[in-house]
Amino acid sequence: MLINKVNLASNSLAKTKAFYLNRLGAKLLGETPNSFSIKIGASELIFTEAKSGSKPFYHLAFNIPSNQFKEAKKWITARAPLNREEGVDEVYFKNIHAHSLYFTDPSHNVVEFIARHSIAPENNEPFSMNSLLSIGEINLTTWDIEGIGQQLINRNIPIRDDESLNPDGLTFMGSEGAFLLLGKPGRRWIFSEQYAEIHPLMIEVDFKTRIIQDGAGKTRISKT
């Protein structure tokens, strides 16, 4: 599965644009007076100006080459402080054989670099934003876990490892290093003090499925 496009709302659009373009060196794909988009490997990430008075934030992960976690950590540490959890600034997920680190961007998004050692290709070029492979995770926060989950299953978006929908926890939906994180509001994102909230969101998967959620949590899933 490929998360080919994600559109997030931001209440700090100018600062977020400067962070990704000037500090991290992301490639600008397009912009309007109230939005801009950048290249994240095979994916496109769009930031759109949020409704006045709102403070949206999300959790998203960027897949990085399997052999470059240490290099990526050194690279991002020179550009943004790493988030910490119980005194450490990285984590190894044994169940998926992956290393992750986390930082917070100017829109207060909890951003993850994840090296999936079993499936991600290697890269021998110096690490940069050009090394990112794709958007690997994006949260889809909803009170209707079963309803939304079943709609995704009907669109051939499976639950990871053939698990069941988890109405009280987090369900990873997708495959091959691309996952929609289905969970209820109020769940704390690790390596942060932020708790999941519902905010406007658009996700495109495999260039054929579009998921649109409004600020009230109403979610529509359709063909692109």
C-alpha atoms as one frame of an Amber mdcrd trajectory, in Angstrom:
protein
   0.000   0.000   0.000   1.089   3.571  -0.656  -0.141   6.676   1.147   0.324
   8.871  -1.890  -1.121  12.125  -0.521  -1.989  13.653   2.855  -3.483  17.098
   3.516  -3.183  18.496   7.046  -4.527  21.711   8.559  -2.023  24.074  10.182
  -2.357  27.179  12.332   1.329  28.011  11.782   1.565  27.805   8.012   4.426
  30.259   7.431   6.598  28.804  10.210   5.857  25.260   9.061   6.774  26.114
   5.478  10.053  27.693   6.599  10.837  24.662   8.771  10.347  22.053   6.062
  11.784  24.040   3.157  14.559  26.096   4.707  15.660  24.041   7.695  15.041
  20.508   6.417  15.455  21.182   2.708  12.209  19.612   1.485  11.276  19.974
  -2.169   8.357  22.341  -2.775   5.778  20.799  -5.118   3.306  23.677  -5.164
   1.775  26.506  -3.172  -1.213  28.828  -2.978  -1.849  31.812  -0.688  -3.187
  29.424   1.992  -1.356  26.134   1.372   1.864  24.481   0.253   2.891  20.944
  -0.610   6.197  19.097  -0.298   7.667  15.855  -1.569   8.056  13.014   0.930
   9.588  10.357  -1.306   6.753   8.750  -3.267   4.195  10.775  -1.267   2.938
  14.352  -1.265   2.342  16.197   2.002   0.098  19.277   1.903  -0.376  21.840
   4.652  -3.472  24.050   4.455  -4.235  27.055   6.629  -6.494  26.031   9.496
  -9.766  27.604  10.495  -9.163  30.654  12.676  -8.963  29.772  16.360  -8.302
  26.069  15.816  -5.096  24.300  16.821  -4.901  21.139  14.730  -2.108  18.590
  15.063  -1.503  15.055  13.863   0.876  12.132  14.144   2.612  11.091  10.962
   5.640   8.963  10.148   8.119   9.189   7.302   9.691   5.954   6.102  13.481
   6.142   5.825  16.016   3.695   4.330  16.617   0.618   6.442  20.357   1.234
   6.824  20.257   4.952   7.664  18.632   5.267  11.074  21.821   6.401  12.851
  22.689   8.806  10.038  19.122  10.150   9.938  19.171  10.678  13.700  22.388
  12.686  13.500  20.991  14.683  10.567  17.665  15.621  12.171  19.245  16.336
  15.562  21.238  19.129  13.909  17.976  20.669  12.694  15.335  19.950  15.336
  15.331  18.709  18.950  14.278  15.112  19.383  11.326  14.191  21.573  12.078
  11.955  24.537  10.189   9.168  26.314  11.386   7.999  29.732  14.768   9.601
  29.130  15.476   8.114  25.693  15.206   9.652  22.233  14.688   6.564  20.084
  12.821   3.274  20.217  13.153  -0.203  18.705   9.895  -1.969  17.849  10.737
  -5.657  18.057   7.412  -6.828  16.595   8.046  -5.021  13.294  11.874  -4.884
  13.431  12.027  -1.112  13.137  13.770   1.837  14.764  12.005   5.176  15.266
  12.707   8.686  16.475  10.305  11.587  16.954  10.306  15.386  16.740   7.685
  18.130  16.714   7.239  20.534  13.809   5.965  24.157  14.100   2.374  22.957
  13.557   2.774  20.787  16.686   2.622  17.583  14.663   4.342  14.564  16.210
   6.622  13.520  13.339   8.384  10.170  13.218  11.312   8.870  11.189  10.984
   5.084  10.989  13.480   2.612   9.516  11.662  -0.652   8.783  14.599  -3.017
   8.524  12.680  -5.953   7.058  11.108  -4.167   4.101  12.666  -0.747   3.471
  15.418  -0.541   0.839  18.914   0.673   1.651  20.444   3.949   0.509  24.135
   4.733   0.112  23.808   8.454  -0.572  24.235  10.979   2.283  20.985  11.297
   4.223  18.709  14.254   3.440  15.022  14.927   2.851  15.586  13.364  -0.562
  16.264  10.085   1.243  12.721   9.836   2.618  10.823   6.962   1.022   7.179
   7.831   1.669   4.624   8.718   4.302   4.517   5.574   6.390   1.815   6.435
   8.946  -0.940   8.994   9.479  -3.508   9.007  12.232  -7.198   8.655  11.458
  -8.803   9.593  14.761 -12.483   8.732  15.119 -15.095   7.591  17.629 -16.441
   5.131  15.032 -13.654   2.571  14.966 -15.754  -0.330  13.751 -17.670   1.608
  11.105 -14.656   3.352   9.594 -12.527   0.226   9.937 -15.036  -1.878   8.028
 -15.241   0.713   5.265 -11.470   0.610   4.907 -11.516  -3.193   4.799 -14.134
  -2.983   2.059 -11.697  -0.757   0.135  -9.041  -3.500   0.393  -7.106  -1.753
   3.166  -6.369  -4.641   5.559  -5.628  -4.722   9.262  -1.926  -5.342   9.891
  -1.028  -8.987  10.551  -4.673 -10.064  10.192  -5.515  -8.664  13.616  -8.974
  -7.484  14.678 -10.231  -3.928  14.981  -9.328  -2.611  18.422 -12.115  -0.311
  19.688 -10.110   0.733  22.758  -6.566   0.929  21.383  -4.794   1.597  18.103
  -5.397  -0.409  14.931  -2.799  -0.301  12.157  -4.570  -0.562   8.810  -2.494
  -1.073   5.682   0.501  -3.060   4.484   4.070  -2.838   3.189   5.088   0.006
   5.460   2.059   2.254   4.928  -0.534   2.423   7.701  -3.569   4.420   8.751
  -3.594   4.580  12.563  -7.220   4.090  13.548  -7.947   5.133  17.116 -10.226
   7.160  19.357  -9.571  10.692  20.643  -7.686  10.953  23.921  -4.931   8.434
  23.240  -1.476   9.805  24.042   1.018   9.757  21.207   4.261   8.229  22.443
   7.268  10.527  22.656   4.948  13.483  23.301   2.506  14.944  25.791  -0.139
  15.297  23.097  -3.366  13.341  23.002  -5.161  12.373  19.812  -7.814  14.792
  18.616 -10.105  14.967  15.592  -9.084  17.590  13.045  -9.726  18.119   9.308
  -7.778  15.638   7.237  -7.516  14.236   3.725  -5.682  11.040   2.831  -5.261
   9.374  -0.555  -4.214   5.728  -0.763  -2.880   3.952  -3.866  -4.155   6.822
  -6.063  -7.656   5.321  -5.858  -9.114   5.754  -2.364  -9.753   9.135  -0.751
 -10.540   9.605   2.941 -11.868  13.000   4.006 -12.577  13.892   7.619 -13.984
  17.210   8.784 -13.371  18.935  12.098 -16.468  17.370  13.636 -15.270  13.865
  12.836 -17.559  13.126   9.905 -15.591  10.827   7.617 -16.222  10.080   3.946
 -14.387   7.339   2.050 -14.659   7.264  -1.738 -12.848   6.682  -4.995 -10.464
   9.423  -6.096
